[in-house]
Short mmCIF file of C-alpha atoms in Angstrom, two decimals:
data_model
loop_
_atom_site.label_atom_id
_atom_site.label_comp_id
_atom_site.label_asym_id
_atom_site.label_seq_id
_atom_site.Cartn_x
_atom_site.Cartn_y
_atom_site.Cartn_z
CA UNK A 16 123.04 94.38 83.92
CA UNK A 17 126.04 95.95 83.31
CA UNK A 18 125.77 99.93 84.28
CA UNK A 19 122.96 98.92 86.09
CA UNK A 20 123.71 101.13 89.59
CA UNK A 21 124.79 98.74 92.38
CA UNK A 22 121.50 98.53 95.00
CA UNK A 23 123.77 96.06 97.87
CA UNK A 24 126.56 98.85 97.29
CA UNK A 25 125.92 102.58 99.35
CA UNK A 26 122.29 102.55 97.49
CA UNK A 27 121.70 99.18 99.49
CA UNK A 28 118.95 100.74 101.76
CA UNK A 29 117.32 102.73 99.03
CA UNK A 30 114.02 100.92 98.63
CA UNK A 31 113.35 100.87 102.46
CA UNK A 32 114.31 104.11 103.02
CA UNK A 33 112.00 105.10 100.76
CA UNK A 34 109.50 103.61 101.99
CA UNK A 35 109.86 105.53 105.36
CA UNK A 36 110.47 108.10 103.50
CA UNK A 37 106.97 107.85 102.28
CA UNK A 38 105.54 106.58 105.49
CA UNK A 39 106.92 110.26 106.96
CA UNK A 40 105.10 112.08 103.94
CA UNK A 41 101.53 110.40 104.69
CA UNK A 42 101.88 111.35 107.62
CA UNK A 43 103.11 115.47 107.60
CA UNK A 44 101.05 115.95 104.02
CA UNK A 45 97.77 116.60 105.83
CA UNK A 46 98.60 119.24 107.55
CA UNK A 47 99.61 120.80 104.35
CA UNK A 48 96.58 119.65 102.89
CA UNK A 49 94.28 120.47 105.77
CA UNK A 50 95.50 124.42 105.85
CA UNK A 51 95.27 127.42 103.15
CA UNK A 52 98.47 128.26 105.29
CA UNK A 53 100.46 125.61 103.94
CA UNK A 54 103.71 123.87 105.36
CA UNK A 55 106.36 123.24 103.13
CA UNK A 56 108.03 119.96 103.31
CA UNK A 57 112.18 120.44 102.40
CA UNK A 58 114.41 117.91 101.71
CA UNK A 59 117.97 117.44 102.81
CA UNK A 60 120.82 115.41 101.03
CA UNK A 61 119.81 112.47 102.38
CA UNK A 62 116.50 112.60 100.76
CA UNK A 63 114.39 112.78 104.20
CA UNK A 64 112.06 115.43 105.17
CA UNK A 65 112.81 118.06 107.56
CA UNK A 66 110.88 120.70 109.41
CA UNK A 67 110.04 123.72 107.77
CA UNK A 68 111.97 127.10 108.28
CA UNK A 69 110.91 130.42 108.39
CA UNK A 70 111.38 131.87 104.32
CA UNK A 71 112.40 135.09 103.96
CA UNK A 72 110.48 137.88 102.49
CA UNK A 73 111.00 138.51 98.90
CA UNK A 74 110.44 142.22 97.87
CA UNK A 75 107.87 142.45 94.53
CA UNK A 76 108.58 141.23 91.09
CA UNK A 77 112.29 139.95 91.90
CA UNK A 78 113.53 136.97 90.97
CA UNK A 79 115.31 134.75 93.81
CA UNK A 80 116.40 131.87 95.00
CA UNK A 81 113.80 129.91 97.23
CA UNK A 82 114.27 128.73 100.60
CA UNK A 83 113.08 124.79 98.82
CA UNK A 84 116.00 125.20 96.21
CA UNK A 85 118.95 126.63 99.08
CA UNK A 86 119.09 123.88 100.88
CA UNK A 87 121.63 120.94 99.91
CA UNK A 88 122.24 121.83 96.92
CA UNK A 89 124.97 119.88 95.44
CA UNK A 90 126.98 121.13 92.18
CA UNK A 91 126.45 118.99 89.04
CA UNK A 92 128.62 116.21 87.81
CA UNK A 93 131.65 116.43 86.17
CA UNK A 94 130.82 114.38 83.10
CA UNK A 95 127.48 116.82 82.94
CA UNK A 96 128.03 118.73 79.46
CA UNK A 97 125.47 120.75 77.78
CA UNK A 98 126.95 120.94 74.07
CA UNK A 99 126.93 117.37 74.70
CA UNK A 100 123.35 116.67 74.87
CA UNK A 101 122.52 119.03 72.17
CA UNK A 102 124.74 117.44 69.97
CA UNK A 103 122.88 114.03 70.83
CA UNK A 104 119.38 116.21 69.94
CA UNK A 105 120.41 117.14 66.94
CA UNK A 106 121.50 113.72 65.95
CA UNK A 107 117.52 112.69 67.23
CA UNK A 108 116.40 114.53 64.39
CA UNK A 109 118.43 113.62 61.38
CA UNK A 110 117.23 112.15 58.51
CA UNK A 111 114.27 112.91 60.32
CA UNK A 112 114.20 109.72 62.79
CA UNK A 113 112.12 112.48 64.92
CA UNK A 114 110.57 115.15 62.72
CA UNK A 115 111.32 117.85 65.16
CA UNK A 116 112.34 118.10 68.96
CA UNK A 117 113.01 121.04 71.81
CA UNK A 118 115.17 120.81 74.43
CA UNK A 119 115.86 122.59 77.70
CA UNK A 120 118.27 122.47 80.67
CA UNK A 121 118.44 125.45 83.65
CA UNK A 122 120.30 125.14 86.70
CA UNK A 123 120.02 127.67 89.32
CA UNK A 124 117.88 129.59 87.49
CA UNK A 125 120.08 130.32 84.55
CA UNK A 126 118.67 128.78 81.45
CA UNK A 127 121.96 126.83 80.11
CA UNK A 128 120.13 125.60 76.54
CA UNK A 129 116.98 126.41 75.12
CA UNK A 130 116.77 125.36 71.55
CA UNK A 131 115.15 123.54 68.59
CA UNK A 132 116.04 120.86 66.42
CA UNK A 133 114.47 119.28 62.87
CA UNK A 134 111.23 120.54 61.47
CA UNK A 135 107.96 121.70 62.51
CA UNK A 136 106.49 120.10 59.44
CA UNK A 137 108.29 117.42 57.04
CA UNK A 138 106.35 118.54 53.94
CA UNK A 139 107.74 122.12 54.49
CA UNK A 140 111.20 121.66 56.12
CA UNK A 141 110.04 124.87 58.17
CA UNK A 142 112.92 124.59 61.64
CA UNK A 143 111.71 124.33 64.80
CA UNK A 144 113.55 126.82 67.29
CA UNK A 145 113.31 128.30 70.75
CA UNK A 146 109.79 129.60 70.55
CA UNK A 147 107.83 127.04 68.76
CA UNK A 148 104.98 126.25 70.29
CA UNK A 149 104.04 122.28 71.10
CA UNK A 150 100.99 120.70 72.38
CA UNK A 151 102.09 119.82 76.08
CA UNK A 152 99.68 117.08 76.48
CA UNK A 153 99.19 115.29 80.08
CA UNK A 154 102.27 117.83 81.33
CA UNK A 155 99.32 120.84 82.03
CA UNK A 156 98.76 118.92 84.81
CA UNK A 157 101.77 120.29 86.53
CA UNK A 158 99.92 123.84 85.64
CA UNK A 159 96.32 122.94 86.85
CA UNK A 160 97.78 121.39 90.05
CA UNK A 161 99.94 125.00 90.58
CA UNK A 162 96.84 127.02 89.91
CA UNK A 163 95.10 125.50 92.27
CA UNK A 164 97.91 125.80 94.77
CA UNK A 165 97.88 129.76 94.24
CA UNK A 166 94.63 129.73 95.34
CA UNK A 167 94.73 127.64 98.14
CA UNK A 168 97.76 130.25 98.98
CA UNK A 169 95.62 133.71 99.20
CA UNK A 170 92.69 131.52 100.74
CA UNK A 171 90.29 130.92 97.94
CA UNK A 172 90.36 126.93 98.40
CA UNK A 173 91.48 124.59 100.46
CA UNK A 174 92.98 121.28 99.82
CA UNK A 175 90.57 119.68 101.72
CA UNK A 176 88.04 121.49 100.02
CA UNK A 177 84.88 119.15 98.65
CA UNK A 178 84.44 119.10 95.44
CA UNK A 179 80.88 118.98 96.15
CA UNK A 180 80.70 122.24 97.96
CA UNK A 181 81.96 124.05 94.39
CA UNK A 182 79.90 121.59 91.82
CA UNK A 183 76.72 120.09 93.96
CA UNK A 184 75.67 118.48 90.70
CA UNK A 185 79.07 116.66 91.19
CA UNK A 186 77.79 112.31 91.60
CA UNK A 187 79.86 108.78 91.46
CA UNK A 188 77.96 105.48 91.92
CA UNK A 189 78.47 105.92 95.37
CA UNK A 190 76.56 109.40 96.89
CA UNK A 191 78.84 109.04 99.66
CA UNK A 192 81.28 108.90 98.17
CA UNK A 193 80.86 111.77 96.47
CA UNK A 194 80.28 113.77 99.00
CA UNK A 195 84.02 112.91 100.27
CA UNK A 196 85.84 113.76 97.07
CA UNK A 197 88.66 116.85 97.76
CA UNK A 198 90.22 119.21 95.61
CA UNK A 199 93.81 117.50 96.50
CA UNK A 200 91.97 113.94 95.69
CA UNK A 201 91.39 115.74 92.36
CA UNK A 202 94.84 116.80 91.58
CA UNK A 203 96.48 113.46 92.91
CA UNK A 204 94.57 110.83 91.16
CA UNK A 205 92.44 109.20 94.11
CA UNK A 206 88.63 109.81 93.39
CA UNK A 207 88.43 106.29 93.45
CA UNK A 208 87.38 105.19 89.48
CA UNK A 209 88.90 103.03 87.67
CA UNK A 210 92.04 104.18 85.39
CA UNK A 211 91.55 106.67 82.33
CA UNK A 212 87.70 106.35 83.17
CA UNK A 213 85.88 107.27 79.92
CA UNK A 214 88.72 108.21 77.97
CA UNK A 215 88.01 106.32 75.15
CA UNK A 216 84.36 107.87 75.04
CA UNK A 217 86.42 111.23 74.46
CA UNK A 218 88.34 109.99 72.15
CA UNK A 219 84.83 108.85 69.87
CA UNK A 220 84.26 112.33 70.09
CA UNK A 221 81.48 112.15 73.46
CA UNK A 222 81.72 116.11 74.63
CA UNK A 223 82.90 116.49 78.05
CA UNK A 224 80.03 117.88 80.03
CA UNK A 225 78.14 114.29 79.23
CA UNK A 226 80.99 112.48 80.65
CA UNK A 227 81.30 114.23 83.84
CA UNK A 228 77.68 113.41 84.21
CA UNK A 229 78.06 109.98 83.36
CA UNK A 230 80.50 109.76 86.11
CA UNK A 231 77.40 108.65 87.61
CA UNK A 232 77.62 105.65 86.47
CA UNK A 233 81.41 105.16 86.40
CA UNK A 234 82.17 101.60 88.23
CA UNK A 235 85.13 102.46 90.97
CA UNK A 236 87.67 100.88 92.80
CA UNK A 237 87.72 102.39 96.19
CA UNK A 238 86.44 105.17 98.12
CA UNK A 239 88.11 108.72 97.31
CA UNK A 240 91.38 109.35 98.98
CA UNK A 241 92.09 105.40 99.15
CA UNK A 242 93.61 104.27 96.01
CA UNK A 243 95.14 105.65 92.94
CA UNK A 244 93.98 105.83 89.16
CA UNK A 245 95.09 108.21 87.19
CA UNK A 246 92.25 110.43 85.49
CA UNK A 247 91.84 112.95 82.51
CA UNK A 248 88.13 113.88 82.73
CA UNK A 249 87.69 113.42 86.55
CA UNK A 250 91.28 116.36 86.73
CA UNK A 251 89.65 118.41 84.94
CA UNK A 252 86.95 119.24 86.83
CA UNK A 253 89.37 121.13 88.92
CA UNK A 254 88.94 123.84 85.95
CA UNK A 255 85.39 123.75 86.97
CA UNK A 256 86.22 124.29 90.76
CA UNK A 257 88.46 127.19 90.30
CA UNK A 258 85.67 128.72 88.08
CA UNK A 259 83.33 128.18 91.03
CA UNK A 260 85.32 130.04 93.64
CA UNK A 261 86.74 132.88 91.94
CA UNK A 262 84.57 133.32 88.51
CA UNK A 263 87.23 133.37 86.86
CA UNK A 264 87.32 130.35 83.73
CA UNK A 265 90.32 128.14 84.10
CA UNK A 266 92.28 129.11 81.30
CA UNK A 267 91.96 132.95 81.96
CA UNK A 268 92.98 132.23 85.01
CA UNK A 269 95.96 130.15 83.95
CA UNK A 270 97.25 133.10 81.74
CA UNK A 271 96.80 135.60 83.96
CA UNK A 272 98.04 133.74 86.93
CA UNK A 273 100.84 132.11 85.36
CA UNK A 274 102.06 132.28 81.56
CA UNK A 275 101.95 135.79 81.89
CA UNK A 276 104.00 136.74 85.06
CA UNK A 277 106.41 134.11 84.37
CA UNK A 278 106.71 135.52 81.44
CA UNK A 279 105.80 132.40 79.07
CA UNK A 280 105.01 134.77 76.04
CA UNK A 281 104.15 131.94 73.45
CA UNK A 282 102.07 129.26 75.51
CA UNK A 283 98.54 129.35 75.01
CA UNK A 284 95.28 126.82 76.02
CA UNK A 285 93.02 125.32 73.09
CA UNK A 286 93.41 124.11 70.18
CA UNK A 287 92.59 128.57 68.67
CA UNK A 288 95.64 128.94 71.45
CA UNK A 289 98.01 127.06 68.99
CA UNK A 290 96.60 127.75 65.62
CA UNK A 291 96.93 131.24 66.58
CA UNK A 292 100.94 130.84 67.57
CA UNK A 293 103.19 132.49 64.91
CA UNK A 294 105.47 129.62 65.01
CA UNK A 295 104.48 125.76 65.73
CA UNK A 296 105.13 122.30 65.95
CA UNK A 297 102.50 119.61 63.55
CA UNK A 298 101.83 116.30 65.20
CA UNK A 299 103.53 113.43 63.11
CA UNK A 300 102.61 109.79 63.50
CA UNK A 301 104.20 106.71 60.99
CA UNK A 302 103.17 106.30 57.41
CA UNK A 303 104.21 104.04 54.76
CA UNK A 304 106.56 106.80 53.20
CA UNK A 305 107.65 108.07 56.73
CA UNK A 306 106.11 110.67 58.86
CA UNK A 307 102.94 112.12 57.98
CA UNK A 308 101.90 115.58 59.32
CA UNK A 309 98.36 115.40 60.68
CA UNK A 310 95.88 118.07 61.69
CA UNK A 311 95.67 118.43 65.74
CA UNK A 312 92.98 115.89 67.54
CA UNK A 313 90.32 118.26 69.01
CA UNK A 314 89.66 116.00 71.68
CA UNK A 315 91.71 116.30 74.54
CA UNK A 316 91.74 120.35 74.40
CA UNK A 317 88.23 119.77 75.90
CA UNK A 318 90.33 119.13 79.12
CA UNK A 319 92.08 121.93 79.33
CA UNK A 320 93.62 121.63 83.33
CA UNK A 321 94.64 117.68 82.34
CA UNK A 322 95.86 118.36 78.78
CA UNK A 323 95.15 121.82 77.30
CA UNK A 324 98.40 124.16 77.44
CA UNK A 325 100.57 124.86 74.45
CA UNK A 326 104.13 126.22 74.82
CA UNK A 327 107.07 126.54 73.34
CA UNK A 328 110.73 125.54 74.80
CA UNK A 329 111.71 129.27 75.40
CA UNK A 330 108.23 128.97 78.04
CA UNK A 331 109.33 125.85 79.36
CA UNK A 332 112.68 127.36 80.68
CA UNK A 333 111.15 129.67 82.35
CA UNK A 334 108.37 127.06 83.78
CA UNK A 335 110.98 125.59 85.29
CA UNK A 336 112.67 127.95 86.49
CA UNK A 337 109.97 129.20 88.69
CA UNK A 338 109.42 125.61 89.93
CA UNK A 339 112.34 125.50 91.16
CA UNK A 340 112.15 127.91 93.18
CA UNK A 341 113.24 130.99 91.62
CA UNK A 342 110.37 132.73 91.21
CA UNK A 343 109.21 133.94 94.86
CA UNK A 344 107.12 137.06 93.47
CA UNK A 345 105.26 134.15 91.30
CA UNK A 346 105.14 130.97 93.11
CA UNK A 347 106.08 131.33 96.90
CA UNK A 348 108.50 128.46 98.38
CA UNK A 349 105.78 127.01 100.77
CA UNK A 350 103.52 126.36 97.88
CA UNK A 351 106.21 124.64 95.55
CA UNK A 352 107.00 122.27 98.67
CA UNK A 353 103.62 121.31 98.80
CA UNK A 354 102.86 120.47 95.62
CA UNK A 355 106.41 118.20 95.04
CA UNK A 356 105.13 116.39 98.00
CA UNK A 357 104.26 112.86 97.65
CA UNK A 358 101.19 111.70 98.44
CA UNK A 359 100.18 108.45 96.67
CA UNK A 360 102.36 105.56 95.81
CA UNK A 361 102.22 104.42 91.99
CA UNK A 362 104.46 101.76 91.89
CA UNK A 363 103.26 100.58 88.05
CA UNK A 364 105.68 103.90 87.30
CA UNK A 365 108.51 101.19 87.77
CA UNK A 366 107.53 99.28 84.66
CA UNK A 367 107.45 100.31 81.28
CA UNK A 368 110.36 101.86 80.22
CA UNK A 369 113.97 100.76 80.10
CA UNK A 370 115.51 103.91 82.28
CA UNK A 371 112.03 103.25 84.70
CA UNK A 372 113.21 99.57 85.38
CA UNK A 373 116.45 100.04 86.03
CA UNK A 374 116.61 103.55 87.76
CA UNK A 375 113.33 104.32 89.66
CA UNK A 376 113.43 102.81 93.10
CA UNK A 377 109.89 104.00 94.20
CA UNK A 378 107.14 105.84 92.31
CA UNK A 379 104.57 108.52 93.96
CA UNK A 380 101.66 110.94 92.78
CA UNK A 381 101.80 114.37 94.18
CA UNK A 382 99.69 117.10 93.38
CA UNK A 383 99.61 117.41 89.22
CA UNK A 384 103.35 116.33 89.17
CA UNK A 385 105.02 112.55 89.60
CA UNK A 386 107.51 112.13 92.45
CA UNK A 387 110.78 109.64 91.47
CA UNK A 388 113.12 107.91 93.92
CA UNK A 389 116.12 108.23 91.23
CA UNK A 390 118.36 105.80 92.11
CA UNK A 391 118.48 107.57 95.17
CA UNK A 392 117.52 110.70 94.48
CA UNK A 393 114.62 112.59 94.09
CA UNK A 394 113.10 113.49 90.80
CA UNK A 395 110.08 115.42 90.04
CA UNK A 396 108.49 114.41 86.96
CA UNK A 397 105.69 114.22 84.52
CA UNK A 398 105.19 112.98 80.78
CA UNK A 399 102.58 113.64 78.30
CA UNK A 400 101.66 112.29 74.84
CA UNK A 401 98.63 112.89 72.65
CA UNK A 402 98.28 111.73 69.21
CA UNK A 403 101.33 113.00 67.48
CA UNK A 404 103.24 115.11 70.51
CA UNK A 405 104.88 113.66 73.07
CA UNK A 406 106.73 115.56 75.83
CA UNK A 407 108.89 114.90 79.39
CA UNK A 408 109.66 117.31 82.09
CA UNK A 409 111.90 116.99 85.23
CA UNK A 410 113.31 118.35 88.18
CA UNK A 411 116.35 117.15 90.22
CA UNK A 412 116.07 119.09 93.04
CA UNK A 413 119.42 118.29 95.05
CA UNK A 414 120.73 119.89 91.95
CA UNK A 415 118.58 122.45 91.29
CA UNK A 416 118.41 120.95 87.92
CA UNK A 417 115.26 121.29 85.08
CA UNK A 418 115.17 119.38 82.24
CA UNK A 419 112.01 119.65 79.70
CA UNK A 420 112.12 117.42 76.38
CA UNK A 421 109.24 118.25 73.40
CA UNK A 422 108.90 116.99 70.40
CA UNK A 423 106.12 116.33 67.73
CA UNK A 424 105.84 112.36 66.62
CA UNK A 425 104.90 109.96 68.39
CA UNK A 426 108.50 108.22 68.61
CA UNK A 427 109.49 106.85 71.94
CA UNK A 428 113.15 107.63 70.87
CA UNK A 429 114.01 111.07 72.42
CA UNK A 430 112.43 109.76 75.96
CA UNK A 431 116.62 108.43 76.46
CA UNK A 432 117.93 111.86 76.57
CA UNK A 433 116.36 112.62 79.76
CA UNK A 434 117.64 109.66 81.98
CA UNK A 435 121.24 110.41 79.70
CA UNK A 436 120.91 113.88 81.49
CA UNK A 437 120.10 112.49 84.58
CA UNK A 438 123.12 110.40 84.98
CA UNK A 439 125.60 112.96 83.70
CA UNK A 440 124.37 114.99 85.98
CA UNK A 441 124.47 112.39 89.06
CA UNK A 442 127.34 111.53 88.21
CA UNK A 443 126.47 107.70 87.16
CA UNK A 444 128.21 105.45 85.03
CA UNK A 445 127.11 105.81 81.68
CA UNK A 446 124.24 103.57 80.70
CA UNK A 447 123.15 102.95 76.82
CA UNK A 448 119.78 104.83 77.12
CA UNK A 449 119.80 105.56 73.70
CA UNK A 450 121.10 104.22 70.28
CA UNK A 451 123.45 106.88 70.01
CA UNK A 452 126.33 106.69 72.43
CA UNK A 453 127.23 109.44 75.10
CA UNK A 454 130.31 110.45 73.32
CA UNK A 455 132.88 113.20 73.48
CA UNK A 456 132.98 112.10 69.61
CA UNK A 457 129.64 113.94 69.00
CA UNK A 458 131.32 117.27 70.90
CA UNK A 459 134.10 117.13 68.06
CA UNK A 460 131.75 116.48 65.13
CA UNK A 461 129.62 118.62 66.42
CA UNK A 462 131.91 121.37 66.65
CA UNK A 463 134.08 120.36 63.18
CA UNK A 464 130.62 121.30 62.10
CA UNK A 465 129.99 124.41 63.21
CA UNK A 466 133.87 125.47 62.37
CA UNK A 467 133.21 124.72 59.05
CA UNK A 468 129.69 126.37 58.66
CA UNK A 469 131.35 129.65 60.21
CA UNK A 470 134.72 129.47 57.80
CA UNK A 471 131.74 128.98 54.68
CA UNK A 472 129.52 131.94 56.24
CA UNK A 473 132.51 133.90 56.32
CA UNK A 474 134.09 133.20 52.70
CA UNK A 475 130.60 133.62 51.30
CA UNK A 476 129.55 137.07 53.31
CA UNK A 477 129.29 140.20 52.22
CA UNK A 478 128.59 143.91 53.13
CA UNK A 479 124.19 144.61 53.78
#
């Protein structure tokens, strides 16, 4: 392959050093998962964990930078240009090849683009901007796994909490082995069923209080804690849990623990959450005469922790922003640490995509949020799609880089922006992850555009 980043060159011990890598993980994580006082894991440049330092106290309500983002943290590239990859967004959405897309990039928590591109809705040409709202599909599990975490902070749960102890009605095939089931099993994918275990019953519409009781009945793979499959209605319950131990229900919690602080002024859980926004984003999927605007799928909004949140690309800034580290008086360091750690390896992550295959060394599970090997370096990560929305969001830590990519079709297209970041940003050779080349050409047009829509705005103005 030709851009295809040299593994017998200085990446030549990548694979087994991640593996140790991992092997160290396994075997620091449960002590992390064993305490409400958690220990954060950091990483240094070489992508190893290190001991855990004292963090210093943050006053109240100010924003900083976290002990997990100070460390290492390396400038970005030079090729990394953010009019650039705008420029390649809006060229996503013309003549509506996506209907609509968001994009944003902050770096040391400075937001460096937040902005829409195309339409919310072809059949009304209405533009999508900063704060229209998208349905964030399977990336709310970042948010269940985080308010989770903030309880296991102040002491309300533990990691190794049993799910049993919070839902006794809670059964698998095995009694035993649902007496074993933790909270951090929850949030990382090892209860032990099989993959996307009654999914397709939601999706006929089954409600999902009869599934979780049919869980029952579920055949499984291993015991909990042993194996990974990833789950929708087995996450969710976690909504249940942290209604059982502070009587609070999950998505009250979530805005009052987290959109609201962080100050995430459009997102919203439920399908009323985005009818109600002012401003959003229709699911499109393909039709003979294009793309067809569709009403949202109820279904998955049933699962609110696994798939529920709606936000717009203004929220998502500031989502990332605070995890990575920048928001101490929200999300403390030692949490953050904890829940980028590893803990499962999912090495069917390496298949699938194009940028997967040729730039993701070794895959992991942590706790609501994917862990990367990079080519080399460490990316947090999740992805979500629901009929009509899709969505990525990522972290490059060494960096201190966020990147979140929405948009509302169910095109695969716009997923080659993010590893197109990622490499400008590395500093790798430029690789043809999408059909539209990673150009200084687009910069000019770009610009040649926007000259000539300020000369015209000018010539045409006149006094209000």
């Amino acid at each position: 392959m030709g851009n295809r980043v040299d593994k017998s060159g200085s990446l030549g011990n990548v694979r087994g050093h991640s593996a140790w890598r991992l092997g160290l993980i396994g075997l620091l994580l449960p002590l992390a998962l064993g305490s409400a006082a958690q220990t954060p894991l950091r990483w240094n440049n070489t992508g190893t964990a290190t001991p855990p330092a004292p963090a210093a106290t943050q006053p109240a309500h100010t924003v900083a930078r976290s002990p997990v983002t100070a460390v290492h943290t390396m400038p970005l590239a030079s090729g990394f240009d953010v009019r650039l990859f705008e420029a390649m967004a809006q060229r996503l959405v013309a003549n509506q090849r996506v209907p609509g897309l968001a994009m944003a990039l902050v770096q040391n928590g400075r937001v460096l683009s937040a902005r829409g591109y195309g339409v919310t809705d072809t059949r009304v040409a209405e533009p999508v901007d900063g704060h229209t709202v998208f349905r964030l599909a399977s990336l709310s599990k970042g948010f269940a796994g985080t308010m989770t975490g903030l309880l296991v902070s102040e002491g309300a749960l533990r990691w190794d909490s049993k799910l049993s102890d919070y839902l006794p009605e809670f059964q698998l095939q095995d009694p035993y082995a649902a007496k074993r089931v933790t909270v951090a099993d929850l949030l990382s994918h090892r209860v032990g069923l099989t993959h996307n275990t009654y999914d397709r019953d939601l999706e006929g519409n089954v409600d999902y209080r009869t599934l979780t009781q049919r869980l029952a009945y579920a055949p499984m793979n291993c015991q909990p804690g042993d194996c990974y499959a990833y789950q929708n209605i087995a996450f969710s319950l976690i909504g249940d849990v942290v209604f059982a131990a502070t009587g609070d229900f999950y998505s009250q919690a979530v805005e009052r623990r987290l959109f609201k602080p962080l100050g995430m002024n459009d997102a919203s859980l439920g399908l009323e959450g985005i009818y109600a926004s002012p401003r959003w984003a229709r699911p499109h999927v393909r039709g003979r005469g294009g793309w067809v605007a569709l009403t949202p799928k109820p279904t998955y909004y049933q699962l609110p922790p696994a798939a529920g949140v709606n936000a717009s690309i203004s929220d998502m800034a500031q989502w990332l922003i605070a995890q990575g580290g920048h928001r101490p008086d929200v999300l403390p360091a030692p949490l953050l640490a904890t829940l980028h750690a590893p803990i499962v390896a999912t090495p069917g992550e390496m298949r699938g995509s194009k940028w997967r295959r040729e730039r993701v060394f070794s895959a992991s599970y942590a706790l609501g949020w994917r862990v990367y090997d990079y080519a080399g370096h460490q990316l947090v990560f999740h992805g979500g799609a629901v009929q009509g929305y899709r969505g990525l969001v990522a972290m490059l830590p060494e960096r201190d880089l966020g990147i979140a990519i929405l948009w509302n079709s169910e095109s695969s297209l716009p997923s080659g922006l993010l590893p197109t970041i990622l490499d400008r940003a590395i500093g790798l050779p430029d690789q043809r992850w999408l059909d539209i080349e990673p150009s200084d050409d687009l910069l000019y047009a770009e610009r040649r555009i926007e000259d000539a829509g300020a000369d015209a705005s000018r010539g045409n103005a006149s006094p209000k």
